[in-house]
Amino acid sequence: MRLGVHPRVAHAPSFGGSTVCCVNCDPDVGGSPRSYISGGQKEVLIRYTYRLYKAMASVKHKELYIPDFEEVTEVLRGGLESNFANVSVDVVDCPDLTQPPFTLAAQGICGSPRLADVGGVPYLMPLANKDKIYNFEKVSVQVDVPDAFIIGAGAGPHHIVGVNNELIPNIRVGGENKTYTCKINPDDNSYILEKAKSKDFCLLANLYVSEGKPGKVIEVKASKRTGEENFVTCMRKTLKAKYGEKPVGFGGVFLIEKGKAKIHVMPEFSTKPIESDAAVNEWLKFYEMKATLVCLSTFISADPGLDLRVEHTHCFSHHGDGGHYHYDVTPEEVEYRGFFVPAEYIYRIDAPEKTHMIGRD
Ligand SMILES: [Zn+2]
């Protein structure tokens, strides 16, 4: 039995006031699959589950612009060369990402590629809304990819870990959960990277979702940083300069193979309201962490009116380092190597009604 997937087909922009993207969409629930398998009780049950998950949180999605692979490799090469001494960008077959040092929960990052922006920083600050709890299995349903492979960056399950923590998602829904969390030990301000014990997460996440299949990907290598931009911001701004308001979204994995990076780990929730970027930086715990770091990343060149966080990267390692990537601190030494895929859609799940731009770096 193969569950159906939400095909990328000609769009009907609206139906009955809801966004509906194809014949499988169900206008009653704002664009969810009408049925995934045929016949009897199972269909009823699955349809009910979809309605429930969709009803539990608002879900919108928009189509992204997919550039020609050959063109976008040229574009990225040009942009990265203004920031790094050595650059190569090529279309390659995705290597087996289950192998070290990647150790991802699926072989590849291809098949139904999409971004999901869940919740948001306004649920974390000024004060945390501890009721904002999400779940990877539900996200898989909400973004219309059954048995999704999910990587990215977010806030971990405080109700499981016991304190606020970083989430480094790496999970095959229905398969292996190789997600990490990283928390602060308040006794000595050290950080503790550990395997996640749950499929829940909280507050916010920026996710790259796919079927986890092998396929063509864009390999990006860059070393010896000569400019001020970090690896991800450089690619995002390069895409923005080329494609303007046409949103191009990327997800993937990259290694920091040499050097060190500035990484933060969130401590326990602040009891006093955080109301500026300066207060955010006062609250966060910053570290220099060393290679090899496995970084899980999403970025989008333009926000098509969904109140997005436009880039977000978290990393883990096999030596206890992990957290939120800001930039490398060793420009002479640093070496990046990554694999990326342009996403077909951006899904926006449970966007905060009251929003702000604090703490999105
Ligand atoms: Zn983060």
Tab-separated table of C-alpha atoms and ligand atoms in Angstrom:
chain	number	residue	atom	x	y	z
A	1	MET	CA	0.000	0.000	0.000
A	2	ARG	CA	1.453	3.305	-1.025
A	3	LEU	CA	0.078	6.431	0.528
A	4	GLY	CA	-0.674	9.061	-2.071
A	5	VAL	CA	1.336	12.259	-2.182
A	6	HIS	CA	0.132	15.757	-2.780
A	7	PRO	CA	1.099	16.237	-6.436
A	8	ARG	CA	2.517	19.450	-7.755
A	9	VAL	CA	-0.051	20.264	-10.405
A	10	ALA	CA	-1.813	23.286	-11.879
A	11	HIS	CA	-3.228	25.427	-9.113
A	12	ALA	CA	-6.683	26.716	-8.491
A	13	PRO	CA	-5.813	29.698	-6.276
A	14	SER	CA	-8.941	29.700	-4.188
A	15	PHE	CA	-12.119	27.765	-3.629
A	16	GLY	CA	-14.804	28.698	-1.194
A	17	GLY	CA	-12.500	31.159	0.516
A	18	SER	CA	-9.780	28.573	1.238
A	19	THR	CA	-6.472	28.044	-0.477
A	20	VAL	CA	-6.633	24.869	-2.518
A	21	CYS	CA	-3.779	23.763	-4.691
A	22	CYS	CA	-5.006	20.670	-6.482
A	23	VAL	CA	-7.817	18.183	-6.914
A	24	ASN	CA	-6.689	16.347	-3.781
A	25	CYS	CA	-7.188	19.418	-1.659
A	26	ASP	CA	-10.080	19.610	0.716
A	27	PRO	CA	-11.419	23.165	0.847
A	28	ASP	CA	-13.106	22.536	4.197
A	29	VAL	CA	-9.772	22.314	5.964
A	30	GLY	CA	-7.777	24.893	4.049
A	31	GLY	CA	-5.999	22.639	1.592
A	32	SER	CA	-5.479	19.139	2.886
A	33	PRO	CA	-5.571	15.924	0.881
A	34	ARG	CA	-9.104	14.748	0.125
A	35	SER	CA	-8.171	11.103	0.643
A	36	TYR	CA	-4.888	9.270	0.815
A	37	ILE	CA	-6.005	5.667	0.477
A	38	SER	CA	-9.226	4.362	-0.852
A	39	GLY	CA	-11.738	2.135	0.769
A	40	GLY	CA	-13.767	1.695	3.924
A	41	GLN	CA	-12.863	2.486	7.476
A	42	LYS	CA	-9.258	3.419	6.813
A	43	GLU	CA	-10.274	6.252	4.558
A	44	VAL	CA	-12.729	7.537	7.107
A	45	LEU	CA	-10.116	7.311	9.854
A	46	ILE	CA	-7.358	8.977	7.852
A	47	ARG	CA	-9.693	11.693	6.655
A	48	TYR	CA	-10.731	12.311	10.240
A	49	THR	CA	-7.083	12.419	11.390
A	50	TYR	CA	-6.226	14.967	8.722
A	51	ARG	CA	-9.163	17.123	9.661
A	52	LEU	CA	-8.189	16.932	13.311
A	53	TYR	CA	-4.533	17.838	12.757
A	54	LYS	CA	-5.403	20.612	10.344
A	55	ALA	CA	-8.030	21.934	12.709
A	56	MET	CA	-5.601	21.914	15.633
A	57	ALA	CA	-3.412	24.553	14.041
A	58	SER	CA	-3.842	26.874	11.110
A	59	VAL	CA	-1.891	25.717	8.056
A	60	LYS	CA	-1.278	27.767	4.928
A	61	HIS	CA	0.982	26.957	2.032
A	62	LYS	CA	2.391	28.791	-0.949
A	63	GLU	CA	4.210	27.632	-4.040
A	64	LEU	CA	7.870	28.610	-4.304
A	65	TYR	CA	9.815	29.546	-7.414
A	66	ILE	CA	12.108	26.710	-8.496
A	67	PRO	CA	15.080	27.970	-10.467
A	68	ASP	CA	16.760	25.876	-13.127
A	69	PHE	CA	19.436	23.784	-11.389
A	70	GLU	CA	22.206	24.730	-13.815
A	71	GLU	CA	21.301	28.411	-13.565
A	72	VAL	CA	21.148	28.445	-9.786
A	73	THR	CA	24.537	26.724	-9.467
A	74	GLU	CA	26.026	29.591	-11.507
A	75	VAL	CA	24.217	32.157	-9.386
A	76	LEU	CA	25.348	30.629	-6.083
A	77	ARG	CA	28.928	30.216	-7.303
A	78	GLY	CA	29.088	33.909	-8.195
A	79	GLY	CA	27.658	35.010	-4.855
A	80	LEU	CA	29.845	32.740	-2.755
A	81	GLU	CA	32.988	33.820	-4.596
A	82	SER	CA	32.454	37.318	-3.217
A	83	ASN	CA	32.658	35.876	0.329
A	84	PHE	CA	35.013	32.872	0.096
A	85	ALA	CA	38.387	32.323	-1.585
A	86	ASN	CA	37.597	28.797	-2.771
A	87	VAL	CA	34.146	27.882	-4.079
A	88	SER	CA	32.590	25.073	-6.086
A	89	VAL	CA	28.893	24.509	-6.799
A	90	ASP	CA	27.730	21.477	-8.797
A	91	VAL	CA	24.672	19.328	-9.406
A	92	VAL	CA	25.493	15.846	-8.088
A	93	ASP	CA	23.775	12.642	-6.989
A	94	CYS	CA	23.024	12.918	-3.282
A	95	PRO	CA	25.487	10.782	-1.305
A	96	ASP	CA	24.161	8.339	1.297
A	97	LEU	CA	23.507	10.747	4.164
A	98	THR	CA	22.958	7.946	6.672
A	99	GLN	CA	26.757	7.527	6.637
A	100	PRO	CA	29.140	9.397	8.999
A	101	PRO	CA	29.687	12.189	9.608
A	102	PHE	CA	26.153	13.064	8.424
A	103	THR	CA	24.292	10.211	10.192
A	104	LEU	CA	20.915	11.477	8.996
A	105	ALA	CA	17.735	9.463	9.450
A	106	ALA	CA	17.259	9.016	5.675
A	107	GLN	CA	19.556	8.383	2.708
A	108	GLY	CA	18.714	11.504	0.745
A	109	ILE	CA	16.896	14.851	0.841
A	110	CYS	CA	14.835	14.427	-2.339
A	111	GLY	CA	11.148	13.818	-3.084
A	112	SER	CA	8.344	16.342	-2.344
A	113	PRO	CA	10.795	18.968	-1.031
A	114	ARG	CA	9.180	21.665	1.087
A	115	LEU	CA	9.852	24.086	3.899
A	116	ALA	CA	7.726	24.375	7.007
A	117	ASP	CA	7.806	27.387	9.329
A	118	VAL	CA	6.079	26.340	12.548
A	119	GLY	CA	5.048	28.726	15.332
A	120	GLY	CA	7.515	31.565	15.764
A	121	VAL	CA	9.758	33.641	18.002
A	122	PRO	CA	6.706	35.609	19.285
A	123	TYR	CA	5.766	32.419	21.178
A	124	LEU	CA	9.198	32.469	22.888
A	125	MET	CA	9.403	36.152	23.795
A	126	PRO	CA	8.736	38.582	25.440
A	127	LEU	CA	7.603	35.612	27.609
A	128	ALA	CA	7.364	31.961	26.568
A	129	ASN	CA	3.991	30.420	25.780
A	130	LYS	CA	4.575	26.948	27.211
A	131	ASP	CA	1.348	25.632	25.696
A	132	LYS	CA	2.846	25.719	22.192
A	133	ILE	CA	3.693	22.040	21.686
A	134	TYR	CA	4.091	20.509	18.216
A	135	ASN	CA	4.832	17.026	16.933
A	136	PHE	CA	6.758	15.695	13.927
A	137	GLU	CA	4.096	13.110	13.036
A	138	LYS	CA	1.501	15.857	12.917
A	139	VAL	CA	3.791	18.087	10.851
A	140	SER	CA	4.214	15.226	8.373
A	141	VAL	CA	0.445	15.233	7.923
A	142	GLN	CA	0.153	18.998	7.909
A	143	VAL	CA	2.679	19.376	5.055
A	144	ASP	CA	1.175	16.501	3.056
A	145	VAL	CA	4.248	14.233	3.071
A	146	PRO	CA	3.409	10.865	4.649
A	147	ASP	CA	6.397	9.294	6.461
A	148	ALA	CA	8.310	12.535	6.016
A	149	PHE	CA	12.025	12.951	6.592
A	150	ILE	CA	12.425	16.154	8.602
A	151	ILE	CA	15.556	18.179	9.386
A	152	GLY	CA	16.121	21.781	10.450
A	153	ALA	CA	16.148	24.001	13.522
A	154	GLY	CA	13.744	24.705	16.348
A	155	ALA	CA	12.993	24.803	20.061
A	156	GLY	CA	13.018	21.459	21.841
A	157	PRO	CA	10.379	19.825	24.036
A	158	HIS	CA	10.708	21.588	27.414
A	159	HIS	CA	7.907	19.404	28.820
A	160	ILE	CA	10.048	16.299	28.156
A	161	VAL	CA	13.567	17.664	28.801
A	162	GLY	CA	12.535	19.634	31.885
A	163	VAL	CA	13.980	22.955	30.699
A	164	ASN	CA	13.967	25.035	27.534
A	165	ASN	CA	16.384	23.596	24.942
A	166	GLU	CA	17.583	23.677	21.346
A	167	LEU	CA	16.097	21.227	18.842
A	168	ILE	CA	18.229	19.696	16.102
A	169	PRO	CA	15.596	17.695	14.201
A	170	ASN	CA	16.672	14.627	12.220
A	171	ILE	CA	13.758	12.226	12.015
A	172	ARG	CA	12.095	9.834	9.623
A	173	VAL	CA	8.477	9.813	10.748
A	174	GLY	CA	7.605	6.142	11.076
A	175	GLY	CA	11.337	5.348	11.078
A	176	GLU	CA	14.370	6.420	13.056
A	177	ASN	CA	14.373	9.475	15.304
A	178	LYS	CA	17.965	10.759	15.350
A	179	THR	CA	16.957	14.203	16.604
A	180	TYR	CA	19.169	15.866	19.210
A	181	THR	CA	18.363	18.394	21.881
A	182	CYS	CA	20.892	20.654	23.600
A	183	LYS	CA	20.278	22.202	27.010
A	184	ILE	CA	22.196	24.296	29.510
A	185	ASN	CA	23.389	22.911	32.827
A	186	PRO	CA	22.634	25.894	35.113
A	187	ASP	CA	25.248	24.773	37.667
A	188	ASP	CA	28.218	25.595	35.434
A	189	ASN	CA	26.664	26.980	32.190
A	190	SER	CA	27.972	23.990	30.242
A	191	TYR	CA	25.789	22.526	27.485
A	192	ILE	CA	24.503	18.994	27.167
A	193	LEU	CA	23.785	17.525	23.723
A	194	GLU	CA	21.594	14.436	23.929
A	195	LYS	CA	19.365	12.220	21.807
A	196	ALA	CA	15.723	13.318	21.819
A	197	LYS	CA	13.382	11.096	23.780
A	198	SER	CA	10.226	12.270	22.028
A	199	LYS	CA	8.744	13.332	18.690
A	200	ASP	CA	7.449	16.568	20.233
A	201	PHE	CA	8.944	20.028	19.960
A	202	CYS	CA	7.850	23.468	21.140
A	203	LEU	CA	7.356	27.146	20.266
A	204	LEU	CA	9.000	27.377	16.836
A	205	ALA	CA	10.779	25.440	14.113
A	206	ASN	CA	12.082	25.937	10.603
A	207	LEU	CA	11.983	22.581	8.886
A	208	TYR	CA	13.033	21.046	5.593
A	209	VAL	CA	10.723	18.158	4.747
A	210	SER	CA	11.180	15.568	2.008
A	211	GLU	CA	10.568	11.902	1.263
A	212	GLY	CA	14.211	11.239	2.188
A	213	LYS	CA	15.018	9.789	-1.221
A	214	PRO	CA	18.257	9.830	-3.200
A	215	GLY	CA	18.310	12.148	-6.235
A	216	LYS	CA	19.941	15.204	-7.756
A	217	VAL	CA	21.110	17.809	-5.255
A	218	ILE	CA	23.225	20.947	-5.327
A	219	GLU	CA	26.625	20.394	-3.745
A	220	VAL	CA	28.203	23.571	-2.367
A	221	LYS	CA	31.790	23.767	-1.163
A	222	ALA	CA	33.327	26.958	0.211
A	223	SER	CA	36.505	27.546	2.188
A	224	LYS	CA	38.674	30.414	3.454
A	225	ARG	CA	36.133	33.138	4.188
A	226	THR	CA	37.104	36.550	2.816
A	227	GLY	CA	33.813	38.422	3.417
A	228	GLU	CA	31.583	39.206	6.393
A	229	GLU	CA	28.582	37.004	5.605
A	230	ASN	CA	28.065	33.567	7.072
A	231	PHE	CA	27.707	30.616	4.666
A	232	VAL	CA	23.899	30.553	4.729
A	233	THR	CA	23.255	34.312	4.687
A	234	CYS	CA	25.608	34.611	1.718
A	235	MET	CA	23.563	32.077	-0.289
A	236	ARG	CA	20.234	33.598	0.801
A	237	LYS	CA	21.243	37.134	-0.150
A	238	THR	CA	22.677	35.866	-3.443
A	239	LEU	CA	19.313	34.279	-4.322
A	240	LYS	CA	17.478	37.459	-3.258
A	241	ALA	CA	19.698	39.585	-5.512
A	242	LYS	CA	18.980	37.328	-8.507
A	243	TYR	CA	15.312	36.400	-8.006
A	244	GLY	CA	13.967	39.467	-6.156
A	245	GLU	CA	10.438	38.953	-4.820
A	246	LYS	CA	10.141	35.459	-6.378
A	247	PRO	CA	10.652	33.301	-3.261
A	248	VAL	CA	13.332	30.615	-3.631
A	249	GLY	CA	13.553	28.290	-0.616
A	250	PHE	CA	16.380	25.882	0.115
A	251	GLY	CA	16.835	23.120	2.638
A	252	GLY	CA	19.659	20.742	3.261
A	253	VAL	CA	22.665	19.715	5.283
A	254	PHE	CA	26.175	21.103	5.420
A	255	LEU	CA	29.337	20.297	7.306
A	256	ILE	CA	31.739	22.697	8.925
A	257	GLU	CA	34.717	20.423	8.307
A	258	LYS	CA	37.455	22.667	9.692
A	259	GLY	CA	37.535	25.583	12.112
A	260	LYS	CA	35.178	26.818	14.810
A	261	ALA	CA	31.774	28.483	14.820
A	262	LYS	CA	29.823	30.807	17.096
A	263	ILE	CA	26.860	28.798	18.379
A	264	HIS	CA	24.195	29.645	20.921
A	265	VAL	CA	22.186	27.410	23.221
A	266	MET	CA	18.993	28.702	24.861
A	267	PRO	CA	18.917	28.523	28.653
A	268	GLU	CA	15.756	28.098	30.714
A	269	PHE	CA	12.962	30.538	29.834
A	270	SER	CA	13.454	34.082	31.007
A	271	THR	CA	11.168	35.165	33.838
A	272	LYS	CA	11.472	38.810	32.841
A	273	PRO	CA	10.142	39.918	29.443
A	274	ILE	CA	12.689	39.951	26.578
A	275	GLU	CA	11.837	42.981	24.470
A	276	SER	CA	14.888	43.785	22.321
A	277	ASP	CA	17.664	42.048	20.358
A	278	ALA	CA	20.103	43.259	23.027
A	279	ALA	CA	18.033	41.518	25.708
A	280	VAL	CA	17.955	38.360	23.560
A	281	ASN	CA	21.758	38.332	23.388
A	282	GLU	CA	21.950	38.945	27.128
A	283	TRP	CA	19.742	35.910	27.739
A	284	LEU	CA	21.278	33.415	25.255
A	285	LYS	CA	24.436	31.438	26.042
A	286	PHE	CA	27.122	31.736	23.344
A	287	TYR	CA	29.991	29.321	22.661
A	288	GLU	CA	32.690	28.619	20.123
A	289	MET	CA	32.207	25.041	18.963
A	290	LYS	CA	34.591	23.050	16.833
A	291	ALA	CA	34.468	21.010	13.616
A	292	THR	CA	33.154	18.656	12.500
A	293	LEU	CA	29.680	20.208	12.898
A	294	VAL	CA	26.719	18.733	10.993
A	295	CYS	CA	24.400	21.661	10.205
A	296	LEU	CA	20.731	21.316	9.243
A	297	SER	CA	19.515	24.373	7.422
A	298	THR	CA	16.612	26.157	5.773
A	299	PHE	CA	16.624	29.532	4.040
A	300	ILE	CA	14.276	31.468	1.775
A	301	SER	CA	15.132	34.431	-0.423
A	302	ALA	CA	11.874	36.365	0.046
A	303	ASP	CA	8.898	36.147	2.422
A	304	PRO	CA	5.662	35.765	0.422
A	305	GLY	CA	3.607	37.398	3.181
A	306	LEU	CA	3.750	34.512	5.717
A	307	ASP	CA	5.733	36.218	8.521
A	308	LEU	CA	8.688	33.849	8.056
A	309	ARG	CA	12.046	33.449	9.696
A	310	VAL	CA	14.128	33.618	6.495
A	311	GLU	CA	17.044	31.463	7.635
A	312	HIS	CA	17.669	29.099	10.505
A	313	THR	CA	20.434	26.540	11.008
A	314	HIS	CA	21.095	24.184	13.909
A	315	CYS	CA	24.001	21.782	14.218
A	316	PHE	CA	25.044	18.651	16.053
A	317	SER	CA	28.330	16.794	16.272
A	318	HIS	CA	29.732	13.471	17.388
A	319	HIS	CA	31.785	15.130	20.146
A	320	GLY	CA	29.080	16.791	22.252
A	321	ASP	CA	28.854	20.165	20.477
A	322	GLY	CA	25.546	21.412	19.093
A	323	GLY	CA	23.150	24.363	18.940
A	324	HIS	CA	22.189	27.366	16.794
A	325	TYR	CA	24.707	28.385	14.106
A	326	HIS	CA	25.560	32.087	13.768
A	327	TYR	CA	28.868	32.167	11.820
A	328	ASP	CA	32.348	30.704	11.777
A	329	VAL	CA	35.013	32.474	13.835
A	330	THR	CA	37.988	31.030	11.920
A	331	PRO	CA	37.833	32.604	8.428
A	332	GLU	CA	41.302	31.415	7.372
A	333	GLU	CA	40.691	27.844	8.353
A	334	VAL	CA	36.990	27.247	7.758
A	335	GLU	CA	35.746	24.690	5.231
A	336	TYR	CA	32.077	24.199	4.366
A	337	ARG	CA	30.570	21.347	2.305
A	338	GLY	CA	26.834	20.891	1.881
A	339	PHE	CA	23.965	19.438	-0.133
A	340	PHE	CA	20.805	21.418	-0.839
A	341	VAL	CA	17.507	21.119	-2.710
A	342	PRO	CA	15.139	23.945	-3.732
A	343	ALA	CA	11.755	23.421	-2.077
A	344	GLU	CA	8.488	23.368	-4.012
A	345	TYR	CA	6.351	24.840	-1.251
A	346	ILE	CA	6.529	26.778	1.993
A	347	TYR	CA	4.019	25.672	4.633
A	348	ARG	CA	3.153	28.058	7.465
A	349	ILE	CA	1.831	26.281	10.539
A	350	ASP	CA	0.275	28.115	13.499
A	351	ALA	CA	1.713	31.554	12.748
A	352	PRO	CA	1.476	33.907	15.745
A	353	GLU	CA	-1.297	36.466	15.370
A	354	LYS	CA	0.651	39.025	17.359
A	355	THR	CA	4.098	39.200	15.822
A	356	HIS	CA	7.406	41.097	16.063
A	357	MET	CA	10.877	40.938	14.520
A	358	ILE	CA	12.936	40.512	17.699
A	359	GLY	CA	15.247	37.503	17.974
A	360	ARG	CA	15.117	36.270	14.373
A	361	ASP	CA	18.898	36.216	13.795
B	1	ZN	ZN	17.823	28.451	16.501
